[in-house]
PDB file of C-alpha atoms and ligand atoms in Angstrom:
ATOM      1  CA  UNK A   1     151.147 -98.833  75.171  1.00 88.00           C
ATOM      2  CA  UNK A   2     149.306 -95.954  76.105  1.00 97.00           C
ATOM      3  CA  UNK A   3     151.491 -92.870  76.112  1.00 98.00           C
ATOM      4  CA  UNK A   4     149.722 -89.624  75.881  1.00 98.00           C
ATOM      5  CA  UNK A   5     146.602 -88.577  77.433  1.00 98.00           C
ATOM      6  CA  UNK A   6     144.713 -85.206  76.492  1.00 98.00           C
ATOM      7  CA  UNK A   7     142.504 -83.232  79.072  1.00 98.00           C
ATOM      8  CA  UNK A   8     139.818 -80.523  77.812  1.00 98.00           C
ATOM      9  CA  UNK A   9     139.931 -77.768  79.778  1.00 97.00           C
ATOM     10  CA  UNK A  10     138.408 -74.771  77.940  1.00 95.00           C
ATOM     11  CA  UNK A  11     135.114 -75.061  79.301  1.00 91.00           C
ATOM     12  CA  UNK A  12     133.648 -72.146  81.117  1.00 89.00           C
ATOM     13  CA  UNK A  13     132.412 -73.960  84.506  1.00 92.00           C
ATOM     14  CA  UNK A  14     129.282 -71.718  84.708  1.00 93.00           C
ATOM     15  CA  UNK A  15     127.479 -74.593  87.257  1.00 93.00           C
ATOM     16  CA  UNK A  16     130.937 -73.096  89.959  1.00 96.00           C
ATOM     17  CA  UNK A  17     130.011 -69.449  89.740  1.00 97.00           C
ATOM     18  CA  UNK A  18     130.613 -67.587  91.438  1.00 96.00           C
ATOM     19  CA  UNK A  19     134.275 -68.878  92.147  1.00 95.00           C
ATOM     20  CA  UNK A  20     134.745 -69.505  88.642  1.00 95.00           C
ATOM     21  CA  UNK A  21     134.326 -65.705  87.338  1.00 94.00           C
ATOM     22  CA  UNK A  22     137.356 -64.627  87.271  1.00 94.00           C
ATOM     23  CA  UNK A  23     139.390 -67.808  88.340  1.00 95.00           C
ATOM     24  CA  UNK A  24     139.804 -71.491  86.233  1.00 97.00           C
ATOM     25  CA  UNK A  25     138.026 -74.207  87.509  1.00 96.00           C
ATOM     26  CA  UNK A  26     140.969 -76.448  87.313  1.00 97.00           C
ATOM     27  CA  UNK A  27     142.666 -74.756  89.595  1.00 97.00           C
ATOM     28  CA  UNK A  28     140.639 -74.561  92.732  1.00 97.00           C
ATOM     29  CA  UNK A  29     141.979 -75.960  95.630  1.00 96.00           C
ATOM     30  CA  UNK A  30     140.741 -79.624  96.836  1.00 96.00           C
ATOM     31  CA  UNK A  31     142.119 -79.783 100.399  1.00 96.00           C
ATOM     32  CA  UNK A  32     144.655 -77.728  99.755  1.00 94.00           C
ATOM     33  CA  UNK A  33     145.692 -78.605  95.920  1.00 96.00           C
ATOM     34  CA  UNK A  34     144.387 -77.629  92.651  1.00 97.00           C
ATOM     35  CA  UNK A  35     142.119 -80.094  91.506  1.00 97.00           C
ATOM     36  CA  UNK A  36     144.461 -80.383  88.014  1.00 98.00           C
ATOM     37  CA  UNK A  37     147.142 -81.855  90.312  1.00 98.00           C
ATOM     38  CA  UNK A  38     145.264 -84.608  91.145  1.00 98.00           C
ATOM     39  CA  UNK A  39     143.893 -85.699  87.291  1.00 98.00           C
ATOM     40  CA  UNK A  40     147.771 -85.116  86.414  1.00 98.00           C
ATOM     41  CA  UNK A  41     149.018 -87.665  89.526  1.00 98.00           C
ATOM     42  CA  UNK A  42     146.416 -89.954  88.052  1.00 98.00           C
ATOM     43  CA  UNK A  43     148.337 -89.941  84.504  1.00 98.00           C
ATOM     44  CA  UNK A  44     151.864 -90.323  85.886  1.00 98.00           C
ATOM     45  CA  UNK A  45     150.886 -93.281  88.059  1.00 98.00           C
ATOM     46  CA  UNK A  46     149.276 -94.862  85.081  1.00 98.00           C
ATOM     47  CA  UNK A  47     152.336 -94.245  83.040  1.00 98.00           C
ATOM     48  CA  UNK A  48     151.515 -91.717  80.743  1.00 98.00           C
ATOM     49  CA  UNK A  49     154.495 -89.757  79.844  1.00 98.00           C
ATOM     50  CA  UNK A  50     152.904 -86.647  77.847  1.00 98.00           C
ATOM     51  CA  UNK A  51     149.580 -85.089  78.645  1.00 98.00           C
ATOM     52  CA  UNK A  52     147.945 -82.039  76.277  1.00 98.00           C
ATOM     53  CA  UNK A  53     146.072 -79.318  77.896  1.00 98.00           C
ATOM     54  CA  UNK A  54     143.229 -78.095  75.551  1.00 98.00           C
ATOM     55  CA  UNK A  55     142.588 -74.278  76.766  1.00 98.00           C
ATOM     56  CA  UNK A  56     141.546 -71.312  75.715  1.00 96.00           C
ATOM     57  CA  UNK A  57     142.531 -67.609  75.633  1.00 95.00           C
ATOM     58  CA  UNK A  58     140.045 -67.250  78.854  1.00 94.00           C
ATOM     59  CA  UNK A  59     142.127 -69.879  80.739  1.00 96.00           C
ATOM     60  CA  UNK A  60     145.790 -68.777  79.984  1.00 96.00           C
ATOM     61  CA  UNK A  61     146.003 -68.905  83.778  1.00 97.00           C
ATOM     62  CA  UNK A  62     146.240 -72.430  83.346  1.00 98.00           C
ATOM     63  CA  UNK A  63     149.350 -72.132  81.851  1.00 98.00           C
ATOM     64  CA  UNK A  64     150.866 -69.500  83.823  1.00 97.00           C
ATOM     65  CA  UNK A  65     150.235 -71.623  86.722  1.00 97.00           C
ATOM     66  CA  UNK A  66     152.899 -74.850  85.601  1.00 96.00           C
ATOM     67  CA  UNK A  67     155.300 -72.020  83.959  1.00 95.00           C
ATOM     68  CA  UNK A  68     155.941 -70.316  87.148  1.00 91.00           C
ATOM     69  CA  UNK A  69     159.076 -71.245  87.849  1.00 88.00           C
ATOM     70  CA  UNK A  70     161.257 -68.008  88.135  1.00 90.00           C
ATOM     71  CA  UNK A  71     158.873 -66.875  90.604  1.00 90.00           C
ATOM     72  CA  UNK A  72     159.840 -70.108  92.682  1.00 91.00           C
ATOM     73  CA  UNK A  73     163.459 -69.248  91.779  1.00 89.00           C
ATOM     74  CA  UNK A  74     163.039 -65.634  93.070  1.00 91.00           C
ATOM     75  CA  UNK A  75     161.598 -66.922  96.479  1.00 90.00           C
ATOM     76  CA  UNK A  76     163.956 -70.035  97.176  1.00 91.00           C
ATOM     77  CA  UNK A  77     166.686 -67.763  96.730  1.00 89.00           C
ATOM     78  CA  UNK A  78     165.580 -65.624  99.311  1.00 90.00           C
ATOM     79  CA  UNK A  79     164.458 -68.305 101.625  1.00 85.00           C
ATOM     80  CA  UNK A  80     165.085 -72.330 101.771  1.00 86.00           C
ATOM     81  CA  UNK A  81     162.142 -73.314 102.352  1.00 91.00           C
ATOM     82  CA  UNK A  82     162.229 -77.513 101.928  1.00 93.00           C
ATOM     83  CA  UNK A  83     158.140 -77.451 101.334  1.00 93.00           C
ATOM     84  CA  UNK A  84     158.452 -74.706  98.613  1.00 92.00           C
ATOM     85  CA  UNK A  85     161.660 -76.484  97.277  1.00 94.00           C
ATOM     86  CA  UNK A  86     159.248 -79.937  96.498  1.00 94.00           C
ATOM     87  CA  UNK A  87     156.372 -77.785  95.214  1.00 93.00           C
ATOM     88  CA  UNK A  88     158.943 -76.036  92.715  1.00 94.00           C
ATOM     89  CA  UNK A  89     160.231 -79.494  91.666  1.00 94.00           C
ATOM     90  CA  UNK A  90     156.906 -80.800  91.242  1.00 95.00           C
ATOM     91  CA  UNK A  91     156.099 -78.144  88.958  1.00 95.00           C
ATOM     92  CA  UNK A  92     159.109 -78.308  86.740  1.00 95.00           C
ATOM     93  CA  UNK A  93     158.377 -81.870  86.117  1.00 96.00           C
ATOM     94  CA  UNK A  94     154.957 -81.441  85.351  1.00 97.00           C
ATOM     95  CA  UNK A  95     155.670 -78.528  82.917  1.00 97.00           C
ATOM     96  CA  UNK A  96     157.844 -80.954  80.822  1.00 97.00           C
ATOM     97  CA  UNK A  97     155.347 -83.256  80.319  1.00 98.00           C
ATOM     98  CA  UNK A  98     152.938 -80.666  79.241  1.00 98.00           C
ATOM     99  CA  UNK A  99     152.228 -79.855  76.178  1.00 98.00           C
ATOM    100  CA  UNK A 100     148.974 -76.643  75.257  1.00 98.00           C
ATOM    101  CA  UNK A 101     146.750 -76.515  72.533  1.00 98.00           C
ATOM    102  CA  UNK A 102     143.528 -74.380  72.179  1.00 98.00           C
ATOM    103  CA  UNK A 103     140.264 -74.281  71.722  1.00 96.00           C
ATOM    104  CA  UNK A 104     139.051 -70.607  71.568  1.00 86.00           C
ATOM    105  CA  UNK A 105     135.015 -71.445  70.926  1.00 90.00           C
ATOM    106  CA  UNK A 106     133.290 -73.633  73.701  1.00 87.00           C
ATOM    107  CA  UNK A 107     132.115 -75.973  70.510  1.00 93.00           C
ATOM    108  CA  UNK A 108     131.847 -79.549  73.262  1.00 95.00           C
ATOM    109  CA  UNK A 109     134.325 -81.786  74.070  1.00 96.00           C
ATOM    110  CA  UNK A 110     134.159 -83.641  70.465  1.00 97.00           C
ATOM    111  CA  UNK A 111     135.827 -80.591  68.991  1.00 97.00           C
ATOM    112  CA  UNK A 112     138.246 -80.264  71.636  1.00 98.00           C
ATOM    113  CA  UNK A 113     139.599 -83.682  71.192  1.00 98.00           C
ATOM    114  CA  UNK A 114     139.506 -83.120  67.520  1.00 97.00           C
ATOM    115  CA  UNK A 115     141.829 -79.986  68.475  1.00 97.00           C
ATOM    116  CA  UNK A 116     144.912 -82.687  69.447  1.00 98.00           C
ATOM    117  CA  UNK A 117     144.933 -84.576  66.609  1.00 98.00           C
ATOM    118  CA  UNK A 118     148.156 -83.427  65.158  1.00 97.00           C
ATOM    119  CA  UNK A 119     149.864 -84.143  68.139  1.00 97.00           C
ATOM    120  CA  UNK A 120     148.641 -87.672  69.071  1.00 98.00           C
ATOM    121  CA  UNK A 121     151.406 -90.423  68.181  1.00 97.00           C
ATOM    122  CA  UNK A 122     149.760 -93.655  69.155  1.00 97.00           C
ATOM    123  CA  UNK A 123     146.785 -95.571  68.076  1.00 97.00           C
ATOM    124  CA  UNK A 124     145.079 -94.988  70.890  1.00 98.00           C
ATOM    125  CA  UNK A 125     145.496 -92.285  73.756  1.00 98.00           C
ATOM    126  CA  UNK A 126     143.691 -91.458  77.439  1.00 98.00           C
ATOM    127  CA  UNK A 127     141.089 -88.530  77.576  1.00 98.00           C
ATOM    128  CA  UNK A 128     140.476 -87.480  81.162  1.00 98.00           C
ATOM    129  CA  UNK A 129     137.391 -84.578  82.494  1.00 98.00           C
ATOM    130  CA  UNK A 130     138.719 -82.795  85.025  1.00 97.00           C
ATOM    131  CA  UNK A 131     135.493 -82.369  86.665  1.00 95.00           C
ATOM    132  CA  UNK A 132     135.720 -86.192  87.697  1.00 97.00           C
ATOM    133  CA  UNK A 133     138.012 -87.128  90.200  1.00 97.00           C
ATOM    134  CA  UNK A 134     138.168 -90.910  90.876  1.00 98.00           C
ATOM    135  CA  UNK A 135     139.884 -91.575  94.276  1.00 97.00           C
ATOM    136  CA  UNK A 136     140.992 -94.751  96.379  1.00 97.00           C
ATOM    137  CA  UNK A 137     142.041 -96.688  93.026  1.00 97.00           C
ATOM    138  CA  UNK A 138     143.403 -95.251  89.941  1.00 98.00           C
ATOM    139  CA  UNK A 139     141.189 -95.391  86.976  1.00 98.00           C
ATOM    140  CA  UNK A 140     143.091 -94.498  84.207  1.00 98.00           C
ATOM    141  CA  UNK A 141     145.334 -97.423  85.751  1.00 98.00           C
ATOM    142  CA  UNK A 142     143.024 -99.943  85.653  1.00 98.00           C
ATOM    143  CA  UNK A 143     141.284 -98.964  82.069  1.00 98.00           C
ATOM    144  CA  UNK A 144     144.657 -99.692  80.807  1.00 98.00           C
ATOM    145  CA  UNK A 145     144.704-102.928  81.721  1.00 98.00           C
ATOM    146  CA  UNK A 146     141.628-103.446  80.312  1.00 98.00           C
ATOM    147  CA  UNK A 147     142.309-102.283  76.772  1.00 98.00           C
ATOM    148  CA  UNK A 148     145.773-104.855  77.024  1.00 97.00           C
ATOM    149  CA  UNK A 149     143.467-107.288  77.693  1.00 97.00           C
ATOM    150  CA  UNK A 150     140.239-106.913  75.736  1.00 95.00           C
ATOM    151  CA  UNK A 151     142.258-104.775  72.841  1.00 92.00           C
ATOM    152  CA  UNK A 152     139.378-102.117  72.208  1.00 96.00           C
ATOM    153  CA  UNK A 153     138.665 -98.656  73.559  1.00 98.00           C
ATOM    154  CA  UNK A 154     137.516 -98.499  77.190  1.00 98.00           C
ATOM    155  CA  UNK A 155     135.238 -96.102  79.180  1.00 98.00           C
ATOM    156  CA  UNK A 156     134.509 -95.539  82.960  1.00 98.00           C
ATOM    157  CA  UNK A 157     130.727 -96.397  83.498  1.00 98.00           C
ATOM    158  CA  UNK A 158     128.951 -95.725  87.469  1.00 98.00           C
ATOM    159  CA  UNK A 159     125.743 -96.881  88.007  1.00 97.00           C
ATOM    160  CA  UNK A 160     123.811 -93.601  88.803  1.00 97.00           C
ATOM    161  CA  UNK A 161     120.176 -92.774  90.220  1.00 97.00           C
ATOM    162  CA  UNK A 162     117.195 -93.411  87.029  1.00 95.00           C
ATOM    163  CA  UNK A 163     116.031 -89.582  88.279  1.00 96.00           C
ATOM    164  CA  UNK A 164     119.630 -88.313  86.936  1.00 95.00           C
ATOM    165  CA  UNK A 165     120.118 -89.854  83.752  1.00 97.00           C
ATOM    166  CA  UNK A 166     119.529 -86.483  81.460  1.00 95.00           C
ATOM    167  CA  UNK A 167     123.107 -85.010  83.517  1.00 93.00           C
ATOM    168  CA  UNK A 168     124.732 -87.636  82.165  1.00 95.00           C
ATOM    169  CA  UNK A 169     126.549 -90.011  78.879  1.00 97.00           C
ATOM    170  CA  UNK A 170     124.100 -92.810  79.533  1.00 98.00           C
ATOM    171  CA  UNK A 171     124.840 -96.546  78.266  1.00 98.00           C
ATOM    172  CA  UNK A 172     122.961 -98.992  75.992  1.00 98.00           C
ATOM    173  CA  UNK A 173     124.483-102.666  77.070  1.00 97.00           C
ATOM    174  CA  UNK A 174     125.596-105.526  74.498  1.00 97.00           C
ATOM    175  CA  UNK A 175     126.457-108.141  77.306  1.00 97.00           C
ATOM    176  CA  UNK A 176     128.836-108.427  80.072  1.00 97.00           C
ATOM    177  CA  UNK A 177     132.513-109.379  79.285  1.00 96.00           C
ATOM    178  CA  UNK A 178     132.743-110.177  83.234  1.00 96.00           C
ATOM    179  CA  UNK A 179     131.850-108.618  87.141  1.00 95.00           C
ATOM    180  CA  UNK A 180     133.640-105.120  86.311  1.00 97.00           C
ATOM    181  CA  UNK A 181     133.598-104.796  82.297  1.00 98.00           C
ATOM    182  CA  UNK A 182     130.807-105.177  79.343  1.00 98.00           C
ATOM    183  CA  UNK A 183     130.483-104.282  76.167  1.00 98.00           C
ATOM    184  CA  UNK A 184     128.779-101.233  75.101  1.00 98.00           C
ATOM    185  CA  UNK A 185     125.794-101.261  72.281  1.00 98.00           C
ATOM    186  CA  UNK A 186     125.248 -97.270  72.454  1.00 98.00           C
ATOM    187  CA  UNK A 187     125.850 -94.270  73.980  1.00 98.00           C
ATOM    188  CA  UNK A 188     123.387 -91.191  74.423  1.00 96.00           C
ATOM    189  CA  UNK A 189     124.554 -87.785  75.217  1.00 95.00           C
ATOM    190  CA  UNK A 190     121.932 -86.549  78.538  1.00 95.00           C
ATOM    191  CA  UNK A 191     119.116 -88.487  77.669  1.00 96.00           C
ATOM    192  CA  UNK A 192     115.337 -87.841  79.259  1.00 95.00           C
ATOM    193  CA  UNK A 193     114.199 -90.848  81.593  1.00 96.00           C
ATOM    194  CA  UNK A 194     111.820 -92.638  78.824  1.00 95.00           C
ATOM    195  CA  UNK A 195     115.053 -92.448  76.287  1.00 94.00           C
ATOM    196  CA  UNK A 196     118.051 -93.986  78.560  1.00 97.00           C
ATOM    197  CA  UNK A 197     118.610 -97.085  77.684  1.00 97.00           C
ATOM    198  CA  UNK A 198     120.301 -98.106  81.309  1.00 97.00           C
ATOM    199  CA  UNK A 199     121.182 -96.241  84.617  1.00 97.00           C
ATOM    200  CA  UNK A 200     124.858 -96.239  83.399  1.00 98.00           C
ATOM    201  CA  UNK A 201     126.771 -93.536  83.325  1.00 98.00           C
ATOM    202  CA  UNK A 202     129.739 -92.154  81.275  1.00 98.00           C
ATOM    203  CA  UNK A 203     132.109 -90.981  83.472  1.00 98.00           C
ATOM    204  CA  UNK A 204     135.029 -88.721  82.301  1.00 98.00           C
ATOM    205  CA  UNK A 205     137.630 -91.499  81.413  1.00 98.00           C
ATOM    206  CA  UNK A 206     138.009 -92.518  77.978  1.00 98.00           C
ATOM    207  CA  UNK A 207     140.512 -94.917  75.771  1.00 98.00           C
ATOM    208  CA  UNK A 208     139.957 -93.937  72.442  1.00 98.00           C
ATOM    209  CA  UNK A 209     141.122 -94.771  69.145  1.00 98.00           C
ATOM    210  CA  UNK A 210     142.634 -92.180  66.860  1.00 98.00           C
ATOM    211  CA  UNK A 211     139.976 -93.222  64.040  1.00 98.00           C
ATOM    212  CA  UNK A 212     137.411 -91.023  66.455  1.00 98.00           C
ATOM    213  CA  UNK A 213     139.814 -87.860  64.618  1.00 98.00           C
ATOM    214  CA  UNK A 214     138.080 -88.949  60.943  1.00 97.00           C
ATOM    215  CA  UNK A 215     134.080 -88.983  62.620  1.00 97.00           C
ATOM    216  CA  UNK A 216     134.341 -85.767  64.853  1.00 97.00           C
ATOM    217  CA  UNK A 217     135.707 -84.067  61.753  1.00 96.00           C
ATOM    218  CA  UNK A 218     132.570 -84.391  59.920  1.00 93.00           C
ATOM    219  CA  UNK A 219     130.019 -84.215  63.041  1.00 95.00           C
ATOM    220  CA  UNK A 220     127.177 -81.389  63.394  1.00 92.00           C
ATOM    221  CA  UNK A 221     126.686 -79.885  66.669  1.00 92.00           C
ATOM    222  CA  UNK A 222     123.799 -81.509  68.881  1.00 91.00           C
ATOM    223  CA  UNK A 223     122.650 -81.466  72.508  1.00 87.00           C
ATOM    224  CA  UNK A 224     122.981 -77.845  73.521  1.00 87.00           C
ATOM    225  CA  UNK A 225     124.336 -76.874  70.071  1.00 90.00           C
ATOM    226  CA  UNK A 226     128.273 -78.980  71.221  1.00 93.00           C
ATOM    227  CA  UNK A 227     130.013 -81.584  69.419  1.00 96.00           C
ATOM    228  CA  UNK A 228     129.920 -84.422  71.917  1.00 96.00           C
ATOM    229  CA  UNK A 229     132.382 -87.198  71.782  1.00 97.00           C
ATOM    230  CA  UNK A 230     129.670 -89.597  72.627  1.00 97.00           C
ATOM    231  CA  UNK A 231     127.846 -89.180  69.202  1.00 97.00           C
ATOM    232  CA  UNK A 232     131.722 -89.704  67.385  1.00 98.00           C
ATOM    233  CA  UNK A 233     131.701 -93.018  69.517  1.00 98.00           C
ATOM    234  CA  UNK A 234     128.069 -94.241  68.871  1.00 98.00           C
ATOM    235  CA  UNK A 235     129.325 -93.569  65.022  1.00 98.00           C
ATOM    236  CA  UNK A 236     132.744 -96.111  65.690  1.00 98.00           C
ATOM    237  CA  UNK A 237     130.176 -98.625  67.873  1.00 98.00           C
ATOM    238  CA  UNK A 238     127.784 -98.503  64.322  1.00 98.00           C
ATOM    239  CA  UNK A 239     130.965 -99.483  62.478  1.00 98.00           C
ATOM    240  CA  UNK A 240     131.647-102.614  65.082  1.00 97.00           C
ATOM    241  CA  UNK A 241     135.078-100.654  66.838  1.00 98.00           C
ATOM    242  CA  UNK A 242     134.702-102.159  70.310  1.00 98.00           C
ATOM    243  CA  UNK A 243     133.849-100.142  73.218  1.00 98.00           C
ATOM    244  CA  UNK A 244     134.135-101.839  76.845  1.00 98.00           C
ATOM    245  CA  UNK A 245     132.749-100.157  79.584  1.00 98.00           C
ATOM    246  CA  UNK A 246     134.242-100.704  82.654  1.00 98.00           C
ATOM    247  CA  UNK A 247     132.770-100.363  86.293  1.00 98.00           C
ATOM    248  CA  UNK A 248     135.876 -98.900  88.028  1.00 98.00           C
ATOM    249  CA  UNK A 249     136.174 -99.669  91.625  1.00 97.00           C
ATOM    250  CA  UNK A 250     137.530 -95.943  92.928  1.00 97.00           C
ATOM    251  CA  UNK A 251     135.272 -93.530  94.394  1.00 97.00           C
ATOM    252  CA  UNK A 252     133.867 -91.081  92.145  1.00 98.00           C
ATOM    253  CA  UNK A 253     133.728 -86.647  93.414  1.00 97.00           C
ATOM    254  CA  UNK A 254     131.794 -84.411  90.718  1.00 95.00           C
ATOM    255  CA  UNK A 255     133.927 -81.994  90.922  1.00 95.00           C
ATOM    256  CA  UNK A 256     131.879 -79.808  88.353  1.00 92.00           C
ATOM    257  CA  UNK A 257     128.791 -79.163  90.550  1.00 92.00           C
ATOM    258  CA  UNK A 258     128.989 -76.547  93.767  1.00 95.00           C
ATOM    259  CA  UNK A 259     127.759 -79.239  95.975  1.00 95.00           C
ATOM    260  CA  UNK A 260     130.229 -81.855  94.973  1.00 95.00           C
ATOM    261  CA  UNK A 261     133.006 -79.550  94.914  1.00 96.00           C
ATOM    262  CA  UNK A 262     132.413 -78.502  98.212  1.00 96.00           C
ATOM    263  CA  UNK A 263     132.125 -82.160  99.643  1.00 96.00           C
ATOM    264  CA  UNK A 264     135.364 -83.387  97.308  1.00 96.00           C
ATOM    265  CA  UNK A 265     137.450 -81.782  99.763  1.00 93.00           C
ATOM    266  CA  UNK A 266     136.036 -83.374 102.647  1.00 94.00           C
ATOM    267  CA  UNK A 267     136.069 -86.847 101.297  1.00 95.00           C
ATOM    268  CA  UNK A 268     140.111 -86.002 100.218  1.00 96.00           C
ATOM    269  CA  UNK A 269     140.863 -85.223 104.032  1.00 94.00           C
ATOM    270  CA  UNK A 270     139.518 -88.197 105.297  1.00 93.00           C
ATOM    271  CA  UNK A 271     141.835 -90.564 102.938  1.00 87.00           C
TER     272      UNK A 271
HETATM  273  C1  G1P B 301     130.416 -84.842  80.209  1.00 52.51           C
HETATM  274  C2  G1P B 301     130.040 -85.859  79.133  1.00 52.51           C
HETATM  275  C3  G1P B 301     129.008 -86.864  79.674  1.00 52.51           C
HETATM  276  C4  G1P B 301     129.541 -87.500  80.941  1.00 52.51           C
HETATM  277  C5  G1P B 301     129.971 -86.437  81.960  1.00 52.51           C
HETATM  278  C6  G1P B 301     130.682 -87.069  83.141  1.00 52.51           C
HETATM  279  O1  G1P B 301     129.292 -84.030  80.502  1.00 52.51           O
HETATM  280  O2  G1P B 301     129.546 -85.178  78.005  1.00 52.51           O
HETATM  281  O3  G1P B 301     128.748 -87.851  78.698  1.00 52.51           O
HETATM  282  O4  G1P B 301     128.550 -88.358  81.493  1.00 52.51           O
HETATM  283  O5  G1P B 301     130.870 -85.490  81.380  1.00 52.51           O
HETATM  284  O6  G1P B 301     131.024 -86.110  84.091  1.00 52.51           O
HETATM  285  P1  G1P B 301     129.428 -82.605  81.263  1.00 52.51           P
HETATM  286  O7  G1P B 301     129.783 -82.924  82.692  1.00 52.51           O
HETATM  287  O8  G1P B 301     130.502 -81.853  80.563  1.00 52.51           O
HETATM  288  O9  G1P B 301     128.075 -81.967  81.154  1.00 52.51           O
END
């Protein structure tokens, strides 16, 4: 069973300036609710029961925001509000699942997954990007299902535009397990067009293994001078750990750009 999932959230989200200056990405609303709310409904749905924040000193607000709860107190005293009552709830429930660890250099998502290894129980646990927001059908959900099934690690895959491959984790295919899944021969971290090996792209759902802890430990920084988590998985795929990629049938907001932010909302209010 898949129990814990881990979300890195130290990065600096320099592509949402200017809202993200003095304020965490994370927490910007998406039709009225921080976009973290929505990545944490994900995990609850798909029965994960604890979830680690990876933060940083620069994103302490983060925290502050799920251990709010006197203030919530302080104000339902004063007034019963039913709304404000639910929101507090919510809150105190999510706190208890949370658990914070940090990353104080932005050194790429390999090194802050390699940040939760002491805390990671299970052989194999969720990783989420909370600049990806999957809506319509659960993702993390339905990636479960497919690691009971196929018994490897899985990742979300979108077909993307050839023009856009270097913004992305772009696939190399084995062959095709079925319709929605297929097994993965590489991964490149933002390759140029010549170099991609497909028009798949890595999107930020991951099942992975906790024998990814032992090849990000010894991993030099690359692309942009990060430790990427695809070049820890390419390392697993060269020792024959099976990767399935899986075409997941929710609709996919890039939360992480200005334009997609900005039209994430407006695709929310429609559902
Ligand atoms: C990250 C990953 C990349 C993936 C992308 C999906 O890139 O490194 O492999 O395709 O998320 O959003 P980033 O968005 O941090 O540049």
């Amino acid at each position: 069973m898949i129990k814990q999932a881990i979300i890195p959230l130290a990065g600096l989200g320099t592509r949402l300036l200017p809202l993200t200056s003095v304020f965490a990405k994370e927490l910007l609303p998406i039709n009225g609710k921080p976009a973290i709310e929505y990545i944490i409904e994900e995990c609850i749905e798909a029965g994960i029961k604890e979830i680690i924040f990876i933060i940083s000193k620069k994103k302490e607000i983060i925290k502050n925001y799920f251990h709010n709860d006197k203030f919530y107190k302080d104000i339902i005293s004063k007034k019963k509000d039913a709304r404000i009552i639910k929101e507090y709830r919510k809150i105190l429930r999510y706190k208890k699942m949370i658990k914070f660890v940090y990353q104080d250099k932005p050194l790429g998502t390999g090194d802050a997954v390699l940040k939760t290894k002491k805390f990671i129980k299970d052989k194999f646990f969720l990783m989420l990007l909370p600049d990806d927001l999957i809506i319509k059908k659960n993702c993390s959900r339905s990636m479960i299902k497919v690691h009971k099934k196929f018994k490897g690690s899985v990742m979300a895959s979108l077909k993307v535009n050839k023009k856009t491959v270097s913004r992305w984790g772009i696939y190399g295919i084995k062959k095709n397990i079925n319709k929605n899944n297929f097994i993965i021969k590489s991964v490149v971290e933002k390759p140029n067009i010549k170099q991609a090996p497909s028009n798949k792209a890595v999107i930020g759902r991951y099942i992975l293994p906790i024998s990814i802890f032992k090849k990000l430990k010894n991993l030099k920084p690359n692309k942009g001078g990060e430790i990427h988590i695809t070049d820890a998985i390419q390392l697993l795929i060269n020792d024959n750990v099976k990767f399935i990629g899986h075409n997941f049938l929710g609709k996919y907001l890039d939360c992480g750009t200005m334009n997609g932010y900005i039209k994430s909302s407006m695709e929310i209010s429609k559902l």
